Short mmCIF file of C-alpha atoms and ligand atoms in Angstrom, two decimals:
data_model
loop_
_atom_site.label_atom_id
_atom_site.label_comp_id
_atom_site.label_asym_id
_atom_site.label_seq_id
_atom_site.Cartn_x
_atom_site.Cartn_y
_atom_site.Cartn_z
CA UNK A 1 110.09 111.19 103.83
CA UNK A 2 110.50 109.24 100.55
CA UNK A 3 114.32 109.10 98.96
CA UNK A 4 113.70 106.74 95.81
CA UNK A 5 116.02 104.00 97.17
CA UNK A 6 113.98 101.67 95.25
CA UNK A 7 113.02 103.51 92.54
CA UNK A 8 112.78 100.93 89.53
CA UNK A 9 113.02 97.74 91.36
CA UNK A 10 110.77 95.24 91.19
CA UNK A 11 110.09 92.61 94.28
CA UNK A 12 107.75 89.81 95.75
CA UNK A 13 106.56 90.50 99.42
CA UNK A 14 105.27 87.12 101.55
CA UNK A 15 103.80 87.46 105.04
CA UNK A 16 101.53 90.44 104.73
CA UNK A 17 98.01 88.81 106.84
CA UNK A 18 96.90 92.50 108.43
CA UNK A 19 98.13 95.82 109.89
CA UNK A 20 100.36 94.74 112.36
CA UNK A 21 102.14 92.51 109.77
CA UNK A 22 106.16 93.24 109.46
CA UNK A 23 105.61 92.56 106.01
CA UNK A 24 102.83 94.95 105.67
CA UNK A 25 104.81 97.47 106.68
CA UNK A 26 107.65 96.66 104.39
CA UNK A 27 105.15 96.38 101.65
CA UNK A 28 104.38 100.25 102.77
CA UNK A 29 107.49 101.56 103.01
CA UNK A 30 108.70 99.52 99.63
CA UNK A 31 105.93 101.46 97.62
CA UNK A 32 106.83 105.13 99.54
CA UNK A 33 110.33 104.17 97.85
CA UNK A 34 109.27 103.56 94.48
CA UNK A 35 109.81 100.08 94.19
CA UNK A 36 106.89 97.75 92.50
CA UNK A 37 105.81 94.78 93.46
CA UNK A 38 103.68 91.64 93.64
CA UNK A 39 101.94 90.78 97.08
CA UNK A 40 101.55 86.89 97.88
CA UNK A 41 100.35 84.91 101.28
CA UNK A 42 98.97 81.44 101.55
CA UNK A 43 95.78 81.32 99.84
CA UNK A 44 93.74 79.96 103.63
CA UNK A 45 95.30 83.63 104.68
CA UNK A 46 93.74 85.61 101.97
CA UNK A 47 90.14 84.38 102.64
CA UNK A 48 90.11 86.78 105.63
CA UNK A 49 91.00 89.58 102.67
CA UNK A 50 92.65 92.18 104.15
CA UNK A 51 95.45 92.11 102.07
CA UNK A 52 93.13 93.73 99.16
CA UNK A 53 93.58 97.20 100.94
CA UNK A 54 97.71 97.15 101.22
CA UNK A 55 97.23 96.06 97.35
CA UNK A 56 94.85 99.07 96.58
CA UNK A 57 97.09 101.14 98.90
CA UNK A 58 100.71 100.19 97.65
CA UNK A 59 98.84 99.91 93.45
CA UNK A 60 100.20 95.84 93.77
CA UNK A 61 98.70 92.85 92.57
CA UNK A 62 98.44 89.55 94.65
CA UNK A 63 99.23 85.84 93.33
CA UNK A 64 98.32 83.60 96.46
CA UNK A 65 100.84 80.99 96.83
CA UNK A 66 101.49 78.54 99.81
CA UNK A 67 105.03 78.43 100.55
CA UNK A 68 105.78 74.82 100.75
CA UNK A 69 104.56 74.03 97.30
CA UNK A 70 106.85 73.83 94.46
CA UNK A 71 104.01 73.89 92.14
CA UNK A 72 102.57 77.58 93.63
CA UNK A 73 105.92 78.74 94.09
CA UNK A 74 106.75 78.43 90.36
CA UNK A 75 103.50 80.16 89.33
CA UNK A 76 104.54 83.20 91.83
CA UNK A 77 108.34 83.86 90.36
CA UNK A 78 106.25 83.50 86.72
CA UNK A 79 103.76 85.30 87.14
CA UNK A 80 105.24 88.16 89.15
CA UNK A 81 108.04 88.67 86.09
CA UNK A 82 104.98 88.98 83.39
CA UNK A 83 102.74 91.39 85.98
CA UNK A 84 105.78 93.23 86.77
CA UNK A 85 107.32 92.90 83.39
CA UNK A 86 111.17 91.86 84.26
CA UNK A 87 112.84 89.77 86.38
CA UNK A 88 112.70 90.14 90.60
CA UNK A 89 115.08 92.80 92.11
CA UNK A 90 114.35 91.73 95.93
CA UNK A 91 112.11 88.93 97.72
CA UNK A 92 110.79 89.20 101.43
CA UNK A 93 110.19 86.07 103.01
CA UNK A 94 108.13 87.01 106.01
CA UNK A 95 106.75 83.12 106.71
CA UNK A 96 106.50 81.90 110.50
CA UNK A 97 104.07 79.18 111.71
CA UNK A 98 104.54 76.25 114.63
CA UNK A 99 101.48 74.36 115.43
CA UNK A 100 103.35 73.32 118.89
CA UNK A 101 103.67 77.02 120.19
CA UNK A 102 99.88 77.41 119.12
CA UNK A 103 98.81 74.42 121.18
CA UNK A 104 101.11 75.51 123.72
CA UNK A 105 103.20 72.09 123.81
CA UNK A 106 106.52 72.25 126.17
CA UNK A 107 109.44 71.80 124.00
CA UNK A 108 110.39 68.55 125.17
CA UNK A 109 106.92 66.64 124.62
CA UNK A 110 106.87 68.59 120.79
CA UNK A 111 104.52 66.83 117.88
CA UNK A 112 106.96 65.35 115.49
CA UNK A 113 104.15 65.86 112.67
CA UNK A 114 103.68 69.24 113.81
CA UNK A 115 107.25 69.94 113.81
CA UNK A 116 107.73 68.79 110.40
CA UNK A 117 104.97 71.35 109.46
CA UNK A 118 106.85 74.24 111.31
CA UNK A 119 109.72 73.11 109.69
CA UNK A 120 108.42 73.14 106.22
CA UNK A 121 105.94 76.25 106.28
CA UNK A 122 109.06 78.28 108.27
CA UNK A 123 112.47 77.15 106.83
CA UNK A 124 112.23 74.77 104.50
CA UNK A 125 109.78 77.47 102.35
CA UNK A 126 112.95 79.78 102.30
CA UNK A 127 115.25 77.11 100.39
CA UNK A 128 111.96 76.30 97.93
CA UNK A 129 111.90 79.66 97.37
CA UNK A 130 115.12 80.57 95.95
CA UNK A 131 115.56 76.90 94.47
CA UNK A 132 112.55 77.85 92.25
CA UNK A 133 113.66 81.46 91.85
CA UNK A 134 116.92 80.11 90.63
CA UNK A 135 116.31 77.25 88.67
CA UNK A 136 113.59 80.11 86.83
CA UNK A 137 116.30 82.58 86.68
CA UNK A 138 113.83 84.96 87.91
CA UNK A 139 116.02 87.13 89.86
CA UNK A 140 118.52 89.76 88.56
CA UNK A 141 121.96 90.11 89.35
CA UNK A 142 122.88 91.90 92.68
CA UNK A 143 118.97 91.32 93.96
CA UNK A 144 118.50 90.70 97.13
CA UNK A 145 116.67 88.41 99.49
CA UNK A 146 115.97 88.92 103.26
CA UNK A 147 113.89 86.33 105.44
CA UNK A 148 113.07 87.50 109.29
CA UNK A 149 113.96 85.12 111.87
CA UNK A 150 114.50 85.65 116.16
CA UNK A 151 117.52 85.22 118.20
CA UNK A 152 116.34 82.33 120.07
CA UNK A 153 118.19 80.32 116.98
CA UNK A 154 121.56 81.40 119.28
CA UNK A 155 119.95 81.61 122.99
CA UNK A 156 117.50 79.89 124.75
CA UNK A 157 113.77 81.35 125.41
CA UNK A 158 111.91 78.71 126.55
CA UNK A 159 108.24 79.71 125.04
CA UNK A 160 109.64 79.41 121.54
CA UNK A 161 109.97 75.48 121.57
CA UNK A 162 110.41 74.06 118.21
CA UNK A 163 110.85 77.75 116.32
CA UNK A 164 114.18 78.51 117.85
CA UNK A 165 115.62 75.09 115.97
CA UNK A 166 113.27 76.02 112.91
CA UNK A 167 115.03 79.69 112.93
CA UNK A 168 118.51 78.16 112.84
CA UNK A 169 117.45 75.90 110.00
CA UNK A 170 116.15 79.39 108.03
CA UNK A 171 119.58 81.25 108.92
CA UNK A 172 121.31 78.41 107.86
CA UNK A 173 119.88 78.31 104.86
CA UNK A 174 120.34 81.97 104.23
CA UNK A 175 124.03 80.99 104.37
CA UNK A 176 124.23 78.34 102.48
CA UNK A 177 121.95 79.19 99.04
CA UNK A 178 123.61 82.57 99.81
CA UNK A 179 127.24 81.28 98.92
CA UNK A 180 125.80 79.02 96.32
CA UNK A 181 123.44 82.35 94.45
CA UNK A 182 126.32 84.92 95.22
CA UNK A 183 128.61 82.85 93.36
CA UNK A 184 126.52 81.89 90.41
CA UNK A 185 124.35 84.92 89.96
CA UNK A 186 125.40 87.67 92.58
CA UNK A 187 122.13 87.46 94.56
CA UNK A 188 122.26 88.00 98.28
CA UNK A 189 120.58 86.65 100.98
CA UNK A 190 120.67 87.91 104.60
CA UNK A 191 117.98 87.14 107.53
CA UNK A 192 117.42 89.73 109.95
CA UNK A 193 116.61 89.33 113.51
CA UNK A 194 114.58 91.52 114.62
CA UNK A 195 112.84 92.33 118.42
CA UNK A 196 109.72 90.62 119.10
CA UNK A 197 106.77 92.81 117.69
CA UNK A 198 103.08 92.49 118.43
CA UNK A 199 101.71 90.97 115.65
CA UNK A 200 99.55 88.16 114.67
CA UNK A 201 102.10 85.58 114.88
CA UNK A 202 104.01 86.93 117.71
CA UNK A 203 101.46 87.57 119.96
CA UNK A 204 100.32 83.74 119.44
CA UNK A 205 103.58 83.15 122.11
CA UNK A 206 102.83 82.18 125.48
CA UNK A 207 103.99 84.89 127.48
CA UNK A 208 104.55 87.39 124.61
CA UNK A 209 103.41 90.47 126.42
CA UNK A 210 105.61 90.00 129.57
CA UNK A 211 108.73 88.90 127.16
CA UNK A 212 108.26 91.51 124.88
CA UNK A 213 108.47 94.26 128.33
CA UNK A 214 111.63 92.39 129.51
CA UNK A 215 113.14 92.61 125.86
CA UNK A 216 112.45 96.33 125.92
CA UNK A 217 113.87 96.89 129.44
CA UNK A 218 117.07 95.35 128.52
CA UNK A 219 117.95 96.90 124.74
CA UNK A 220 119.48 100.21 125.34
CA UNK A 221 117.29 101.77 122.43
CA UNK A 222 114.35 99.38 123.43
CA UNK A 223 112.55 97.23 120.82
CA UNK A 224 112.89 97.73 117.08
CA UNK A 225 109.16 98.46 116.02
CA UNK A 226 107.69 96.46 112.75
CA UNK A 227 108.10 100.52 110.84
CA UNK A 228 111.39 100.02 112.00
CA UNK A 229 111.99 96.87 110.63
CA UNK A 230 110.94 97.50 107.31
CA UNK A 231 112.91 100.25 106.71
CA UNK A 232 115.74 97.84 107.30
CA UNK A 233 114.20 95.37 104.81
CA UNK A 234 114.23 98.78 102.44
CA UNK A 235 118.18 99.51 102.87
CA UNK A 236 118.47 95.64 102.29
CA UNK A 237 116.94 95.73 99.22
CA UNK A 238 118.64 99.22 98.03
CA UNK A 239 122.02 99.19 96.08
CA UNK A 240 123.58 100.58 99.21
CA UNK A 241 124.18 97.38 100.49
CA UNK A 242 125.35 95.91 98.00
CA UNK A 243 128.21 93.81 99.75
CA UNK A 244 125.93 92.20 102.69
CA UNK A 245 125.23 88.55 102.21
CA UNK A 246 125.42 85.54 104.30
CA UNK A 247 124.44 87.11 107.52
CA UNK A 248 122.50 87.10 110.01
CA UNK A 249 121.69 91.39 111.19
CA UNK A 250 120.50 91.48 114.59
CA UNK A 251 117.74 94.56 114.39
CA UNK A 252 116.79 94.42 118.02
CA UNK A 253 117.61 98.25 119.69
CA UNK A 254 120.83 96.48 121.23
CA UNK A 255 119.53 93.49 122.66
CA UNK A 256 121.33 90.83 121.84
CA UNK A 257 124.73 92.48 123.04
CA UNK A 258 123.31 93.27 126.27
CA UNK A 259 123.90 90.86 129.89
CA UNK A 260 121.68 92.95 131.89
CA UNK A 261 120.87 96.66 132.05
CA UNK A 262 120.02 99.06 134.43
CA UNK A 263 115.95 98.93 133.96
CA UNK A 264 116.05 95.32 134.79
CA UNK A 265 118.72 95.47 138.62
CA UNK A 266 115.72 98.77 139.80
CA UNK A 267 112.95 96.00 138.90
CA UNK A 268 114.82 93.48 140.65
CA UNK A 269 115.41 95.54 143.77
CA UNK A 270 119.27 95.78 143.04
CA UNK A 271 120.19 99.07 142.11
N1 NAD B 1 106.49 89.11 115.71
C1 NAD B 1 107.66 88.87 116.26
O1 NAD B 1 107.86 89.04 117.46
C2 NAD B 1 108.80 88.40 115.38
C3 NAD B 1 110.13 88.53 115.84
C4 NAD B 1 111.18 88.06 115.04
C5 NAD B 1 110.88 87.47 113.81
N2 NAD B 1 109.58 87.36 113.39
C6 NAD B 1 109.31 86.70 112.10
O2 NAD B 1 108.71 87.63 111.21
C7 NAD B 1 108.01 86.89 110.20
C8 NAD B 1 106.64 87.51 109.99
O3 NAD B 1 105.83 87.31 111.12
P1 NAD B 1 104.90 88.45 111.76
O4 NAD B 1 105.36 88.63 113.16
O5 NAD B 1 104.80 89.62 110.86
O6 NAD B 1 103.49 87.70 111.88
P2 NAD B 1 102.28 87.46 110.87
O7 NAD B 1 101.43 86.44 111.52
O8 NAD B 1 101.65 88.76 110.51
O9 NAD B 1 102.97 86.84 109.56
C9 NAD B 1 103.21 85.45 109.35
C10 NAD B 1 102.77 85.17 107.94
O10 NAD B 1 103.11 83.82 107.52
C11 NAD B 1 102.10 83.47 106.59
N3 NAD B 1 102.09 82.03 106.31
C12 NAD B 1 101.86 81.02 107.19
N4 NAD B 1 101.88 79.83 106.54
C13 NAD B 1 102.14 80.10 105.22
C14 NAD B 1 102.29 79.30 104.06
N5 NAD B 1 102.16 77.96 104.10
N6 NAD B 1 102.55 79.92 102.87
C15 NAD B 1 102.66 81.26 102.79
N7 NAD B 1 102.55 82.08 103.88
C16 NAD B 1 102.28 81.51 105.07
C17 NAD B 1 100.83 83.92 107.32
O11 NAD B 1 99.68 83.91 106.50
C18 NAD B 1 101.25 85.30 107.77
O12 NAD B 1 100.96 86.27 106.78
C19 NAD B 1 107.98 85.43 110.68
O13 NAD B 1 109.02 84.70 110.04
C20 NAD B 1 108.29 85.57 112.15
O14 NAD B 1 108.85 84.41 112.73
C21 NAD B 1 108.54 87.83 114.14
#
């Protein structure tokens, strides 16, 4: 069921690689609300080209951009105003990549070159993304900006080595360009937290399957699904939220409030 919350709005989605993509489905569920947009992913992504069919699907162009360079990301904000033909109304930034979890490196022996990647393709993207946007002026008042990010920036979960300090970098940064946008130009900027979901980059986690079973036993509505998620992305974006900025929205069926739960003392034999 479509209600037009984004009828009229115009926005950049980031992160769409294939199906299981959260930004895939935001890009879906975006378009069912009438919003238009421009589709983007690193140009090494698009050379696998699935993201043709979401563009044929959701009637979008893509402009491939890598998110670390300054140079690509000022020919996205431009290019998306003249294909879209006014400045941005929302951006996702769906960007997540450590070469240390891929190689499966413990935490404590972590790459220092491949940390600086993570860093840059993960967080640092985020601020060079609204620096450009801003210095541009490509984004109208009360727009809004969401990046996804996991709660292991608060807690500890081992497998996520050098991403849980990249995530707090990202949230971080969502606070801090969010004071400094609000004020100038009333854009806001939230990250949302969402439950791990099976998709390209989280199943690349070591121990993803078993973690995402646990995570599901312990939130009281289980995981939020990637449908889920974007439909949170969707109220972001929509003029009912007007007054969120700054924060960080934990989207995770309860999780993060939860010690233990019921599911978990049967499993271990204690209830
Ligand atoms: N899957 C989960 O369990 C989970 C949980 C919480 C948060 N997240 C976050 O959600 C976001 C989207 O991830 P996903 O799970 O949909 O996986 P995904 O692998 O489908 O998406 C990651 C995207 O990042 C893109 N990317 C990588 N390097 C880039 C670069 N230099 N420039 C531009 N794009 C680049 C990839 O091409 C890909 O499209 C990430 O920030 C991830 O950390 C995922």
């Amino acid at each position: 069921m479509s209600y037009n919350l984004l009828k009229g709005k115009r926005g950049i989605i980031t992160g769409a690689l294939d199906v299981n993509s959260i930004a895939w489905k935001v890009a879906e569920k975006a378009h069912e609300e009438g919003a238009t947009f421009v589709l983007t992913n690193a140009p090494i992504a698009m050379r696998m080209g699935e993201i043709n069919a979401l563009a044929e699907k959701t009637n979008s162009v893509i402009i491939p951009a890598d998110a670390t360079s300054i140079e690509d990301l000022t020919h996205l904000f431009t290019a998306s105003q003249e294909v879209l033909g006014g400045k941005i109304d929302f951006v996702l930034h769906s960007i997540g990549m450590s070469v240390n979890i891929r190689k499966k490196i413990p935490y404590a022996e972590s790459n220092y070159e491949y940390f600086h990647k993570g860093i840059d393709v993960s967080a640092l993207s985020f601020h060079k993304m609204l620096a450009v946007a801003k210095k541009l002026d490509a984004i109208n008042e009360w727009g809004s900006v969401v990046a996804l990010t996991y709660m292991a920036a608060q807690r500890v979960f081992p497998f996520y080595t050098d991403m849980a300090d990249i995530k707090s970098m990202l949230e971080s940064i969502a606070r801090s360009f969010g004071y400094q946008y609000g004020l100038d130009k009333k854009v806001r900027i939230n990250t949302i937290s969402q439950s791990p979901t099976k998709t390209t980059a989280g199943t690349g986690i070591k121990g993803f399957s078993d973690f995402f079973d646990y995570a599901d036993a312990i939130a009281p509505l289980g995981n939020a699904s990637a449908e889920d998620c974007a439909n949170y992305c969707v109220s972001l974006f929509s003029d009912f939220t007007r007054m969120v900025t700054m924060q960080n929205l934990f989207h995770d069926g309860g999780y993060s409030n939860t010690g233990v739960s019921d599911a978990v003392l049967k499993k271990l034999g204690l209830q």
